[in-house]
Every structure is written in C-alpha cells, then in structure tokens.
Coordinates of C-alpha atoms in Angstrom, one line a residue:
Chain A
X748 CA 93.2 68.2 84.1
X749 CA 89.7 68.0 84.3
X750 CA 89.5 68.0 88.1
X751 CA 90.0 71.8 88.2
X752 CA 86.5 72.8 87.1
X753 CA 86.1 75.5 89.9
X754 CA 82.8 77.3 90.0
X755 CA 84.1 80.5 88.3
X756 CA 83.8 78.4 85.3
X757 CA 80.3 77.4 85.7
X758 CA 79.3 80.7 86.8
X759 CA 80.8 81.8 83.4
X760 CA 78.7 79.2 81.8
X761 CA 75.7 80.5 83.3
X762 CA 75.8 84.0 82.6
X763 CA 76.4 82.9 79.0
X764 CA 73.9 80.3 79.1
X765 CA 70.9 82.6 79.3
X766 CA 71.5 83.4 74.6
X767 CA 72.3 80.0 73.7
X768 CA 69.4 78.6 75.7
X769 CA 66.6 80.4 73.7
X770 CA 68.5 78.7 70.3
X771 CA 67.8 75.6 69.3
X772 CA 70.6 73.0 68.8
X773 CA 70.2 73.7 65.1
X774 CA 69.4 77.5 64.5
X775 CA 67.0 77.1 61.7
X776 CA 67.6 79.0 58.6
X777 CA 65.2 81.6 59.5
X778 CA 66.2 82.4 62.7
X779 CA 69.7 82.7 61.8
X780 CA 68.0 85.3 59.0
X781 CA 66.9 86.6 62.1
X782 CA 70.3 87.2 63.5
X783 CA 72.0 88.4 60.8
X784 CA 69.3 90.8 60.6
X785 CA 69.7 92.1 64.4
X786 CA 73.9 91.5 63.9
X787 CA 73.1 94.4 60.5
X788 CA 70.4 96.8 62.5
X789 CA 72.8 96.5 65.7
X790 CA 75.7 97.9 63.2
X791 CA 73.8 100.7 61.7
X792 CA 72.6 101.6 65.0
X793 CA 75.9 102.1 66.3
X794 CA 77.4 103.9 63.1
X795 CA 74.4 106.3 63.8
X796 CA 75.2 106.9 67.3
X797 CA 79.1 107.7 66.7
X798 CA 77.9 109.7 63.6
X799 CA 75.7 111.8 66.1
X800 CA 78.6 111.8 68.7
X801 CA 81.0 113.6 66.5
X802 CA 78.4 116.0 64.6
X803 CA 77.1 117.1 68.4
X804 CA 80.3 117.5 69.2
X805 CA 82.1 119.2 65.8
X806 CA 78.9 121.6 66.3
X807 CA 79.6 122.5 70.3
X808 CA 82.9 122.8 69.8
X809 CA 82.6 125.3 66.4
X810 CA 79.9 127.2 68.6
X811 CA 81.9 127.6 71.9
X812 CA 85.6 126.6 72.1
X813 CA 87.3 124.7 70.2
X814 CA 90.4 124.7 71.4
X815 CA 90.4 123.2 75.2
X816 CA 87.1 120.8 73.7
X817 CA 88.9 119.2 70.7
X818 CA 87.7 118.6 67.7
X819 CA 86.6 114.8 66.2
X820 CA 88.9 115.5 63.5
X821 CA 91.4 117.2 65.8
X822 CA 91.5 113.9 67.7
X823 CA 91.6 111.8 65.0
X824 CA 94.4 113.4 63.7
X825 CA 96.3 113.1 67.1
X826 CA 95.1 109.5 67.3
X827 CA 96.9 109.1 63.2
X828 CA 99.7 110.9 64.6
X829 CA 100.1 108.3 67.6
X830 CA 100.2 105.5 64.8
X831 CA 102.3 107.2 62.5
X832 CA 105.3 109.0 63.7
X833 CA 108.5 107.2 64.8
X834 CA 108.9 109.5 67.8
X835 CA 105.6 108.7 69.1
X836 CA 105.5 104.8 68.6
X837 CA 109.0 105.3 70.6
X838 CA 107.2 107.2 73.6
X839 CA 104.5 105.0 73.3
X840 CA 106.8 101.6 73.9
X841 CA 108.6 103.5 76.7
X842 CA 105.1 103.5 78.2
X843 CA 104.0 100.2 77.5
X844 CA 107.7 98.5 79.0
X845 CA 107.0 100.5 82.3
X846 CA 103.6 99.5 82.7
X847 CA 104.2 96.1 81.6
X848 CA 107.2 96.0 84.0
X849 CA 105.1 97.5 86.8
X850 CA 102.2 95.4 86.0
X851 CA 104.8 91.9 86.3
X852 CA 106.2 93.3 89.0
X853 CA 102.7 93.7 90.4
X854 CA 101.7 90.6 89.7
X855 CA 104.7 88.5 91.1
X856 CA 104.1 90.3 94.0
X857 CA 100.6 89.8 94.9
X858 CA 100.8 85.8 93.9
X859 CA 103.7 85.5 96.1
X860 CA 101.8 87.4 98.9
X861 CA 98.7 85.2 98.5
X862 CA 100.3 82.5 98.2
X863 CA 102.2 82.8 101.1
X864 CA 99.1 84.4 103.4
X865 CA 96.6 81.6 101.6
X866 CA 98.8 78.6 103.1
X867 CA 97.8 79.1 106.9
X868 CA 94.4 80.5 107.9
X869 CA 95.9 81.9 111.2
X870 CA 98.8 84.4 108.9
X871 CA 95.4 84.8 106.6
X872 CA 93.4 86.0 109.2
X873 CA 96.6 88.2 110.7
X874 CA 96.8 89.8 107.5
X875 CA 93.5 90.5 106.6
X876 CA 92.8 93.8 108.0
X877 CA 96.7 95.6 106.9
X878 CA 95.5 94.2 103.4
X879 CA 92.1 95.7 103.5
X880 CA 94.0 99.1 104.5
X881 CA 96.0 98.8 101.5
X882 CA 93.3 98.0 99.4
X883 CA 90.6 101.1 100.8
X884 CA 93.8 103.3 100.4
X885 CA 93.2 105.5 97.2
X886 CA 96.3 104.8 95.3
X887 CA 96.1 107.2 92.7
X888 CA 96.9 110.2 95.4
X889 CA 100.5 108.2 96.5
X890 CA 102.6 108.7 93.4
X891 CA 103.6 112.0 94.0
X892 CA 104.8 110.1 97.4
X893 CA 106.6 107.5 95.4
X894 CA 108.3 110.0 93.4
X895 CA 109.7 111.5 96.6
X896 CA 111.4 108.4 97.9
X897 CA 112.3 106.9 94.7
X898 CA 113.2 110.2 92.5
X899 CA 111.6 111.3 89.1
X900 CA 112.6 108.2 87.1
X901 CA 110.9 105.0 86.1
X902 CA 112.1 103.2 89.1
X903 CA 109.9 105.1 90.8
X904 CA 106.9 104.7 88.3
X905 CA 107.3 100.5 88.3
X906 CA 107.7 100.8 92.3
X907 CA 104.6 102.3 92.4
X908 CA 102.7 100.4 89.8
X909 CA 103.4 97.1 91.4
X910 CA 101.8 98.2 94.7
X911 CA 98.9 99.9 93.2
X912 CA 98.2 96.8 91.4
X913 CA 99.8 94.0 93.4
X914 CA 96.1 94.0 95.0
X915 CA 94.5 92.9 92.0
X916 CA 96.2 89.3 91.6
X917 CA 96.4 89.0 95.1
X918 CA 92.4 88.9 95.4
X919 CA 91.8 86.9 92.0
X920 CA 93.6 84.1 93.7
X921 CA 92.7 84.4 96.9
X922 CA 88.7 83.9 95.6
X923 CA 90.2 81.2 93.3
X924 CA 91.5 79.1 96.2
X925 CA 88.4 79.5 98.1
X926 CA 86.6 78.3 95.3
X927 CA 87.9 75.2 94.9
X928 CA 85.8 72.0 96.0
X929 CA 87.6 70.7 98.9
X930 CA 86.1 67.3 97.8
X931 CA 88.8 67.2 94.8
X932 CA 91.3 68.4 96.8
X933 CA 90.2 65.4 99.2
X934 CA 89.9 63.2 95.9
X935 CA 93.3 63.7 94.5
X936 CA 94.8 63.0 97.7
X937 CA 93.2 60.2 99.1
X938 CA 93.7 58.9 94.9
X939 CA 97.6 59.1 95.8
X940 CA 98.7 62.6 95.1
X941 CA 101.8 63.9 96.4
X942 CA 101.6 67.1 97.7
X943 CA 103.7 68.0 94.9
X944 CA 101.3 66.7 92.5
X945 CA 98.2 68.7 94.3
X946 CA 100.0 71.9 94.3
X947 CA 100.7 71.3 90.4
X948 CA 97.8 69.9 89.2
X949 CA 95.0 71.5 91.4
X950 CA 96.9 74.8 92.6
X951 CA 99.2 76.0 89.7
X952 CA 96.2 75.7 87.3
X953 CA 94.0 77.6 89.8
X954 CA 96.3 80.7 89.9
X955 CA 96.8 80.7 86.7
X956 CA 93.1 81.2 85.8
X957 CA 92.9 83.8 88.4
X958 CA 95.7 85.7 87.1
X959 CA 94.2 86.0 83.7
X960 CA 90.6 87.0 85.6
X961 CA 92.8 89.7 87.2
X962 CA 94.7 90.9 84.2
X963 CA 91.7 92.0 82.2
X964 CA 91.0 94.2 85.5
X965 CA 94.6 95.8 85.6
X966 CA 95.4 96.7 82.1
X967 CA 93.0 99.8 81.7
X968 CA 94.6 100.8 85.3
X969 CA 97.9 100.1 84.3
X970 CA 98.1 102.2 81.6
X971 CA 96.0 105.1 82.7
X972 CA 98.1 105.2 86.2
X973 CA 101.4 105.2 84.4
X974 CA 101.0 108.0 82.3
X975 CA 98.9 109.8 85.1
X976 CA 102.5 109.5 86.8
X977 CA 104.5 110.4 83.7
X978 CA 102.6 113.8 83.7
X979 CA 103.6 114.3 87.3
X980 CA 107.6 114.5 86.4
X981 CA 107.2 115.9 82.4
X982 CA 110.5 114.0 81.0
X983 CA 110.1 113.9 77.0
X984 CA 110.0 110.7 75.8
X985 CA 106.9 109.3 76.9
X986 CA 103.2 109.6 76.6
X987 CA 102.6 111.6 79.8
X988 CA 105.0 114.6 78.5
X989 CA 102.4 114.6 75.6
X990 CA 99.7 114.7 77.8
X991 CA 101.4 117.1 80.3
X992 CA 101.7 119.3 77.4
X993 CA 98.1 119.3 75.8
X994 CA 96.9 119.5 79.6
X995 CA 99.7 122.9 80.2
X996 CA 98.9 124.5 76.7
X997 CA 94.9 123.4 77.4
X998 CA 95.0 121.7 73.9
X999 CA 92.0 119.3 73.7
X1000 CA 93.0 117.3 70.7
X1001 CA 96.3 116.3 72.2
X1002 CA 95.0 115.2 75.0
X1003 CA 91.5 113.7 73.7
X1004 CA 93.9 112.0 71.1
X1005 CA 96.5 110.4 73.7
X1006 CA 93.3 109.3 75.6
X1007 CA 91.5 107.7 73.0
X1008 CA 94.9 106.1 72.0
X1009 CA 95.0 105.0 75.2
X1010 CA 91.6 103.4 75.3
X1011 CA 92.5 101.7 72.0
X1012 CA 95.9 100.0 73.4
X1013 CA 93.8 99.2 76.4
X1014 CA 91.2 97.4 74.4
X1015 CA 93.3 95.7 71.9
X1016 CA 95.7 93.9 75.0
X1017 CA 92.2 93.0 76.6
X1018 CA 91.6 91.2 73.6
X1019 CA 94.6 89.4 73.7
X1020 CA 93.9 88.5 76.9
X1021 CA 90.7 87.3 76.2
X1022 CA 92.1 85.1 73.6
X1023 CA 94.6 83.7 75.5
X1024 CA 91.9 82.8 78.3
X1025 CA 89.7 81.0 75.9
X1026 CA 92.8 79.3 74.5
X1027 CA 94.0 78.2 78.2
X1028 CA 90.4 77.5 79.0
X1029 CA 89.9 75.4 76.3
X1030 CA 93.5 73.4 77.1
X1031 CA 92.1 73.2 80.8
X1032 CA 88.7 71.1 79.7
X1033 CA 89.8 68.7 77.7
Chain B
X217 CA 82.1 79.6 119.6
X218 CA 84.4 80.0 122.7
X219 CA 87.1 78.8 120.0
X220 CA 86.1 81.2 117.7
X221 CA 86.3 84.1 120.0
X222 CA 89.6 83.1 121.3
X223 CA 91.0 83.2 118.2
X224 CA 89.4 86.6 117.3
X225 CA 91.2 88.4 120.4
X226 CA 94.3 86.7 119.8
X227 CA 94.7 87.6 116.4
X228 CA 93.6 91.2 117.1
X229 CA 95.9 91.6 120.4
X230 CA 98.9 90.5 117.5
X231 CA 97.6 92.8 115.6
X232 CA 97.5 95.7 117.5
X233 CA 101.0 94.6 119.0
X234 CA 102.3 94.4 114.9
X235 CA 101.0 98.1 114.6
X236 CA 102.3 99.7 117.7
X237 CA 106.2 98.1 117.0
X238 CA 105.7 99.5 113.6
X239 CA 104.4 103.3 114.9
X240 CA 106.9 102.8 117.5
X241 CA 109.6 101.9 115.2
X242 CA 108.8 104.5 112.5
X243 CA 108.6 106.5 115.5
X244 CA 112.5 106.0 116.4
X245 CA 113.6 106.6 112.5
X246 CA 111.9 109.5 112.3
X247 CA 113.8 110.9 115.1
X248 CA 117.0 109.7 114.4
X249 CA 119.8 111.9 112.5
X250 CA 119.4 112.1 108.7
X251 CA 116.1 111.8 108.3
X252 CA 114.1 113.4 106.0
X253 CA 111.3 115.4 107.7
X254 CA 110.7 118.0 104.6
X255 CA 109.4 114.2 103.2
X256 CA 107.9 112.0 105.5
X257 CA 105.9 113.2 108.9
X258 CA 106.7 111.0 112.0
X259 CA 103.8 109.3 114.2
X260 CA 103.4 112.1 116.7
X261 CA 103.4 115.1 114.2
X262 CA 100.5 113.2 112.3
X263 CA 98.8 112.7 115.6
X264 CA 99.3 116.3 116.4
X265 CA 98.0 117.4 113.4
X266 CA 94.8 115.1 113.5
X267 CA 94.0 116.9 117.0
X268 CA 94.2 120.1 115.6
X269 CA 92.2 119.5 112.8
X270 CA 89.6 117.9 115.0
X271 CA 90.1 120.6 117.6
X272 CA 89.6 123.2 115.1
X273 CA 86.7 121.7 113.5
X274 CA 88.9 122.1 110.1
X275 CA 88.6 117.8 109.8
X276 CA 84.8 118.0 109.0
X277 CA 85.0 120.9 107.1
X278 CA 87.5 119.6 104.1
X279 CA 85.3 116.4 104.1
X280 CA 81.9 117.0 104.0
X281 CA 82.7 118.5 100.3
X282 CA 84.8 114.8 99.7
X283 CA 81.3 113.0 101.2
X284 CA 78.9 115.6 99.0
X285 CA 80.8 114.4 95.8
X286 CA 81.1 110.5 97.2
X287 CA 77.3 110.3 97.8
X288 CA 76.0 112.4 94.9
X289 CA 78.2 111.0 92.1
X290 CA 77.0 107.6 93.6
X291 CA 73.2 108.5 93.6
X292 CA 73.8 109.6 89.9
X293 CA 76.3 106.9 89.2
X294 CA 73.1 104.0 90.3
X295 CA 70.4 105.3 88.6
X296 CA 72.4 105.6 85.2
X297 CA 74.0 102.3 85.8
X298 CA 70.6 100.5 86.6
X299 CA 68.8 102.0 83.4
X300 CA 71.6 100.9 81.3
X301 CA 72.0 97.8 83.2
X302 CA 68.0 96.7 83.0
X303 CA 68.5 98.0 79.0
X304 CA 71.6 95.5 78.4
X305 CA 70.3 92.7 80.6
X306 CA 67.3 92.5 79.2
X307 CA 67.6 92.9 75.4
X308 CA 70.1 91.2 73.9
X309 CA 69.4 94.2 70.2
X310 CA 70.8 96.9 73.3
X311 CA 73.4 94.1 75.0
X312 CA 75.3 93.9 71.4
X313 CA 74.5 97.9 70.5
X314 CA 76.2 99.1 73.6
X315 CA 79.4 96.4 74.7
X316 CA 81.7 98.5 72.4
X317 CA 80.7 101.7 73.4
X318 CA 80.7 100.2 77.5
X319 CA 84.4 98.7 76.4
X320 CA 85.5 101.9 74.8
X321 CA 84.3 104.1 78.0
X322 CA 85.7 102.2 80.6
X323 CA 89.2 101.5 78.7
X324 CA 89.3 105.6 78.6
X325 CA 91.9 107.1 81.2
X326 CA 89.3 109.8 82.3
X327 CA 91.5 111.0 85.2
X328 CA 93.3 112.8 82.5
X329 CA 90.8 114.9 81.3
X330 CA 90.5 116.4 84.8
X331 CA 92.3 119.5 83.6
X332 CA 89.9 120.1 81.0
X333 CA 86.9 119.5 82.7
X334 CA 87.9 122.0 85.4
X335 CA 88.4 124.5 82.6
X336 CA 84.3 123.2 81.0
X337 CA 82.8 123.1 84.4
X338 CA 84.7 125.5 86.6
X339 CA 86.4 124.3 90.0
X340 CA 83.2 123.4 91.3
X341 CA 81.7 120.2 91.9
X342 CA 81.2 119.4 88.7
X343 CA 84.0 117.8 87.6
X344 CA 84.7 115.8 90.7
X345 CA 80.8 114.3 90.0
X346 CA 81.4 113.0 86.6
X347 CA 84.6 111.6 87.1
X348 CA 83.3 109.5 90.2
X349 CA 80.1 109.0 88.4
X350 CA 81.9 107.9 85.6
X351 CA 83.6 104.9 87.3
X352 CA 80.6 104.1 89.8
X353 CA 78.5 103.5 86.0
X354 CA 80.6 100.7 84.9
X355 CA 80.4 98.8 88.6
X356 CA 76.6 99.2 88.5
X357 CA 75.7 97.8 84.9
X358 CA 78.4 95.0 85.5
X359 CA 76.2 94.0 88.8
X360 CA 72.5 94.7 87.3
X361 CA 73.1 93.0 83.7
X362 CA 74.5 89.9 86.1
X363 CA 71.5 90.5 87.9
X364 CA 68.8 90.5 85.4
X365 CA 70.4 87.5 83.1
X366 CA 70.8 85.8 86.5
X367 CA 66.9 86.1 86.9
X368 CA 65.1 82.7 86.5
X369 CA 63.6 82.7 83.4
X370 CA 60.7 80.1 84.4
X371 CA 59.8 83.8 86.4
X372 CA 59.6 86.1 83.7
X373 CA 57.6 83.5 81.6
X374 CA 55.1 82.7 84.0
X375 CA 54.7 86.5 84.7
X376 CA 54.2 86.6 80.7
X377 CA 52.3 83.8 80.3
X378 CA 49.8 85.6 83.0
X379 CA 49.5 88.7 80.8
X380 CA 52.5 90.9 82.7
X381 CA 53.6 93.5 79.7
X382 CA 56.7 94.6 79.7
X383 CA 56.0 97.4 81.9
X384 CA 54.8 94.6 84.9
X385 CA 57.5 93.0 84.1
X386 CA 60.2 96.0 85.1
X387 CA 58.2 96.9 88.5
X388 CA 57.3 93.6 89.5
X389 CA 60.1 91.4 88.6
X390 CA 63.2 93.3 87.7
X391 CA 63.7 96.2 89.8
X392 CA 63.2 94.3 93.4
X393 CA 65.8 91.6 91.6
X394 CA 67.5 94.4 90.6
X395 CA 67.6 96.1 93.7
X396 CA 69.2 93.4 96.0
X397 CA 72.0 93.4 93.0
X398 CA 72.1 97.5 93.7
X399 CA 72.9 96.7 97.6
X400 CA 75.2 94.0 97.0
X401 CA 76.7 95.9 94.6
X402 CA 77.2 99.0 97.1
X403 CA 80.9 98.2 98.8
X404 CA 82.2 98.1 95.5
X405 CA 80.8 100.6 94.0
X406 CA 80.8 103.1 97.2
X407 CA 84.6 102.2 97.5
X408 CA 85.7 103.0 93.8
X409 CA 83.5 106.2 94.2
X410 CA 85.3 107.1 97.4
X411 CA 88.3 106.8 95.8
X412 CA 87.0 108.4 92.5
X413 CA 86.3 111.9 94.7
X414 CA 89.8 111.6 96.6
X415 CA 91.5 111.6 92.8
X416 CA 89.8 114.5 91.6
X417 CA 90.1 116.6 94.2
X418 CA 93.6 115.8 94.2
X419 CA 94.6 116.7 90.5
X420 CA 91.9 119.6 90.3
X421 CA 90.1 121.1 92.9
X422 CA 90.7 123.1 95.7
X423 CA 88.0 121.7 98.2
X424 CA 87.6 118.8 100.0
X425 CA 90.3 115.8 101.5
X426 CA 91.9 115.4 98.5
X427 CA 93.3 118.7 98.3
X428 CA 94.3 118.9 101.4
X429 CA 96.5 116.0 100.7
X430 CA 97.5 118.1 97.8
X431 CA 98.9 121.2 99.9
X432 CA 100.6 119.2 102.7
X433 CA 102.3 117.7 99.9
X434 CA 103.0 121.3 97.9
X435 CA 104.0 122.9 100.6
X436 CA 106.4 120.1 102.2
X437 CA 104.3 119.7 105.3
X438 CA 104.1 115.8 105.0
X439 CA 102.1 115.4 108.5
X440 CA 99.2 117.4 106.7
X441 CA 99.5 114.8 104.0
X442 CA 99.8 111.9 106.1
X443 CA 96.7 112.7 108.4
X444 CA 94.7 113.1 105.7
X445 CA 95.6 110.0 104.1
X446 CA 95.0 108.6 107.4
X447 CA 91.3 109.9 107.7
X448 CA 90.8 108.9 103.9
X449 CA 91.8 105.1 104.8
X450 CA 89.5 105.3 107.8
X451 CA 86.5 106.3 105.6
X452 CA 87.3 103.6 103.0
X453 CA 87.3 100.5 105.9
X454 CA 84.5 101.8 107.8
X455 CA 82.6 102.3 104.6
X456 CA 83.4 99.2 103.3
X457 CA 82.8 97.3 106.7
X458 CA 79.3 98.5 106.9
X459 CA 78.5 97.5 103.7
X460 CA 79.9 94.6 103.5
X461 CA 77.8 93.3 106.6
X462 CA 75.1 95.0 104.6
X463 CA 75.6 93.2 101.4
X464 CA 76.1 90.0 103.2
X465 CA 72.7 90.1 105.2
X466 CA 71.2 90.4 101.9
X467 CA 72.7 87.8 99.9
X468 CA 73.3 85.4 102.5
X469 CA 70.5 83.7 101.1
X470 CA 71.2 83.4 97.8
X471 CA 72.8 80.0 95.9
X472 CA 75.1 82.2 94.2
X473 CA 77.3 85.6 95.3
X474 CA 78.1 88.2 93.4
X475 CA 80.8 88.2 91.9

C-alpha cells in the first residue's frame, strides 16, 4: 500500500514539519515546561478574549438594541434549547439527513464525473471549460431556481445540494490523479499489475484520500446552503423555519443561536473527519 | 506545437458545436407547447434582454455596485487576512491562540445573518462588504500562513544571525514572500469574493447584479434572471482566466504550488 505516497502527503508533512523541527527528538524536561507554559498562557488568552467578546457585546446590545443584536446569554440559551428540546433535535436530524443526502448525492456525482472526464485527456480537455462555468457560477443565487423545477420539498433541496457541491469532489480528485508519480504507475505495471490491480491499488486509494480532502471543504457549505434553502420555502420542521422566523420577527438570539449551533455541528463532523483521515492515513503508510 | 494547436481548434470547434445544439435545442423546447415560460426564459428572450440592457446602458449600471463591493471587500478582505496570516505563520503562541476562533468563524453560516446586518448597517454597502470580506479573510490567512511556514528557515536565520530584528525581518523577508502568496492567492480569493457580493445582494440589497437576479425572479420574468446569471458567469471566467495566467506567471517558478 505504500506505493500511493502522492505528494499531497509530503506537502502535509512539510507544512507540519516546520514545529517539530525546532524540537529535539527528546523534548527535554524544560522545554516541555516550556510548552505547557505557552499550552496554559495560550488558554487564558483565549478565555480573555471570549470574556471580552461577550462583555462588548452584552454592553452594545443593553446600550442600543437588544433585540435584532442578541444577547450572549440570549444565544446561549437558544444554543441550550437546540440541545435540549425533542422538537428541535427532530428539526435538527431532518437537516442533517438532507444535507448528508445532498452532500452523498454530491459526492457520487462529482467522483463519477471525474472519473469518467479523468480517463481520456481529449473528453478532459472537452469538458474543461462547461465545468469551469459551473464552477464560476454563484450557486447560492440558483436555489430559488431549483425550487421552481423541483417544488418546495426536499427533493428539491438534495437536487440542488448535489450540484452545488458535486464540484468539490470532482476537483479533489481530479488534483489527486494528477499528482500521482507516473513512475509508480509505470512501476506497478511493468511489476505485473493488471489493470484491475492498478485501478485498486493506486486509483481507488487515491480517490479516497481526495474525497476526505474534499469533505472537510463541503461540510460548513453543506449545512449553511441547506438551511439557507429551508428558509426560502418556511415548512416547520426544520432548522431553516427557525431561522426564517428569528430572521421575520428580527429576533437576534434565534438566529445568532441556530448559527452558532450550526458552527458547532459543523465543527464537531470536521473533527470526525479529521479523525477518520488520520486513521485512513495511518492504514495507508504502513 | 502544430499538434498542440490542432488540437486546441478542434476541441474548441466541438465545443462551440456542443453549445449551439444545446441553445438550439433548448431553443426548440422553449417554443414548443406546454412549456413553462412564467419559469424558464428561452435563448432568444435572454439575448433580447442582454441587448437591451446593454443598449440602455442599464448592464453597467447594476454592476458597477456588484464590482464596488467585489473589489473593496477584497482590498479589506487581503490586508486583514495578511496581518492575521503573517501573526499565525509566524508565531506559533498566536498560531494555537487563534485556530479555534479561525475554526469557529469560518464554520459560521454568515449568509444568514444577512437579514440582520441589513437592519445594523442599512441597505447600503455595508453589509454586502463584510459578508464578502468575511469569506475572502479565511482564503487569505490559509495562503499567507502556508506562505510564511513555507519560507526557508536557513533565510530567516541568516537574516537573524546578521542582526535583522523582527521588524527587518517583516519588510525584508516576509512581506515580498508574502506577497507572491497574495497573487497566487488572487483567483481564489477574487472568485469566492465575486460570488460573496452576488449572494448578498441577492438575499438583501436592492443594488447591484444580484438583485437584479432577484426581481426577474420576483416578478416571473425569468429572461431578466437568466441574463444576469449569464453576465455573472462571464465575470467569474474572465476573472478567473486572468488571474489564473496571473498566478501562474508568478509561481511558475516555484518547486512547489499552492495548493
């Protein structure tokens, strides 16, 4: 498995490379001191700033409006309500499906698309400029037009998703293929490989790796691009009718809450993802 | 080279040849019974309307406001994003103090707080800046952070080593690194920033291409939405053309692309 060390790997390596190269091989007991101290004033630090963040803003608020600017604790609240009501975790998993739908959707798309334009330069370079259209088009501004040919429900929202994202996966592979060292390609096969065995040993690997790169990209746009089209057509029963609500009734904590709640799902799934990169990775050099 | 040119025009005479079957094709459904025309605008009424507006002078007057706010928010968007960037790049104390905050931002779905920054700021400009400022940011420290830990450190040591503070050190060796990063950086960034000003507009303001696209669509006149979706896409290729022979003129020389 070793063969599929493509440069995206190294180039990972060398952006990291720059903090481990200043430590020694064994961090001295002083110098780890010296870490934990940074790790501790780095904390604080940050505790100070989001401390300052929600004084500045609890004071702005009091002083001007507090109704269309929130309130920290007005937001927390909303963000506590989020994680705590039954009704809410159900809107908030009617969300989730159609973005995650979207987002597969999406992604089985733009693999099949670059794997298909990727396997002939001549349909590669055909293709190239209709997929640069598609990918200058602002995609934000077309689901009120996917609403109109699909109708107001989430047929419509998972259409729609999977081309504004399809883009993503598409490119993460297309890079990943041209960054693979024709040499091993060259290796495995003049070693015996099948093309079979090429496609699962040096391609299958490749687009995998690419998919993750690209996932990490999606997920924010995913989410914020579903319920941005759930406040469009205001059904109840997902996180967009609460957003489409606050934004109506100009109630800041509903919508800095749902936001915020937002940022949190989004952060949380790019953790996951970043797991299960290091994980594959891992797998992938042994 | 012959080859090479050969090539070129054939692929572009198939391509051309693709696109006129499919104008002429959408063309034909468009004027057959049944069809939807409250919807979707056929070829020759987008065409129509792009003459008029071009005619009437009406094209460069709904985009210059889209161009203000792409160019502007940019401007803003770079000099934020290469403070921040030089900041994280080059201290790793400010690298660990601000990758939550960075995660936390970009995570954020700011396109819904258009509403409410159209009520803070008013229908002006100003909310269509810091939305496209606030996505042109994240593209700009991603580049310049690369950028500066890309820098050799052999460089910065010999620089030190020859008395350069730290103030030397910014002029003389990170801001022209920097600055190749900021123009290599530029089709990316200009690109998410284009299509940063299109969105606000769209879902709050009452200027500029994207609310044009808005109306057509309001009032069911779907060649007004289609011709400006058309000029919007033209922007975003020719944009990203230039810069892309831009960025590649200056990186060409370089072991390693960005990203």
């Amino acid at each position: 498995m070793s063969v599929v060390t493509t440069g995206r790997n190294e180039k990972a390596h060398a952006v990291e490379g720059s903090r481990p190269a200043r430590t020694p091989a064994a961090p001295s007991s002083a110098r780890r001191r010296r870490r934990v101290g940074r790790r501790l004033s780095v904390l604080i630090a940050q505790i100070l700033t989001i401390v300052a963040i929600v004084v500045i803003w609890r004071l702005i608020a009091t002083g001007a409006n507090e109704r269309t600017l929130g309130t920290p604790d007005g937001t927390a609240e909303e963000v506590w309500r989020w994680l705590t009501t039954s009704e809410r975790w159900d809107a908030t998993l009617y969300t989730l499906g159609e973005a995650a739908a979207g987002t597969i959707l999406g992604v089985i798309v733009g693999t099949a698309v670059a794997v298909i334009v990727m396997s002939s330069s001549v349909l590669y370079a055909l293709t190239r400029p209709l997929l640069a259209a598609i990918n200058a088009t602002p995609k934000l501004v077309l689901v009120p037009l996917f609403i109109l040919l699909w109708g107001i429900g989430s047929n419509s929202r998972i259409y729609y998703l999977s081309f504004a994202l399809f883009y993503f996966p598409f490119a993460a592979i297309v890079t990943a293929y041209r960054d693979i060292d024709p040499e091993i390609k060259a290796s495995l096969r003049i070693l015996g490989a099948s093309h079979v065995d090429v496609a699962r040993q040096l391609y299958v690997p490749t687009t995998l790796a690419g998919l993750l790169t690209s996932l990490r990209l999606m997920i924010p746009w995913a989410l914020a691009a579903t319920v941005l089209a759930e406040t469009l057509v205001v059904q109840p029963g997902n996180m967009g009718s609460v957003v489409a609500n606050g934004q109506a009734l100009l109630n800041g904590n509903e919508v800095l809450g749902t936001v915020v709640f937002i940022a949190l799902i989004a952060l949380v799934s790019d953790r996951i993802v970043v797991l299960v990169e290091r994980r594959y990775l891992r797998w992938r050099k042994r | 080279m012959s080859e090479r040119l050969r090539r070129g025009v054939l692929i572009g005479t198939v391509n051309v040849v693709v696109l006129a079957a499919f104008i002429v094709w959408w063309q034909h459904r468009a004027d057959s019974p049944g069809f939807n025309r409250a919807l979707i605008a056929s070829p020759s009424e987008t065409w129509v309307t792009l003459r008029e507006w071009v005619s009437t002078g009406s094209l460069w007057r709904d985009l210059w406001p889209t161009l203000q706010v792409v160019v502007i928010g940019y401007l803003i968007g770079v000099v934020i994003g290469i403070v921040v960037g030089i900041a994280v790049g080059v201290s790793q104390w400010a690298r660990e103090y601000a990758d939550p905050f960075l995660a936390f931002f970009n995570a954020m779905p700011r396109i819904l707080l258009i509403p409410f920054l159209v009520v803070w700021l008013g229908y002006g400009i100003g909310p269509k800046l810091i939305l496209v400022v606030s996505v042109v940011v994240f593209v700009v420290v991603n580049y310049v952070q690369a950028g500066v830990l890309g820098l050799k450190s052999d460089l910065v040591d010999n620089f030190r080593a020859l008395g350069a503070t730290r103030l030397h050190l910014a002029s003389h060796v990170y801001l022209p690194g920097v600055a190749l990063w900021i123009v290599a950086s530029a089709r990316v960034a200009v690109g998410i920033a284009l299509q940063g000003a299109l969105v606000a507009e769209f879902f709050g303001s009452s200027t500029g291409l994207g609310a044009v696209m808005l109306r057509g669509q309001a009032n069911f006149r779907p060649a007004e939405m289609f011709a400006a979706l058309l000029v919007m896409i033209a922007i975003a290729l020719v944009a990203d053309r230039g810069l892309r022979s831009v960025e590649h003129r200056v990186t060409r020389w370089m072991p390693e692309r960005p990203a």
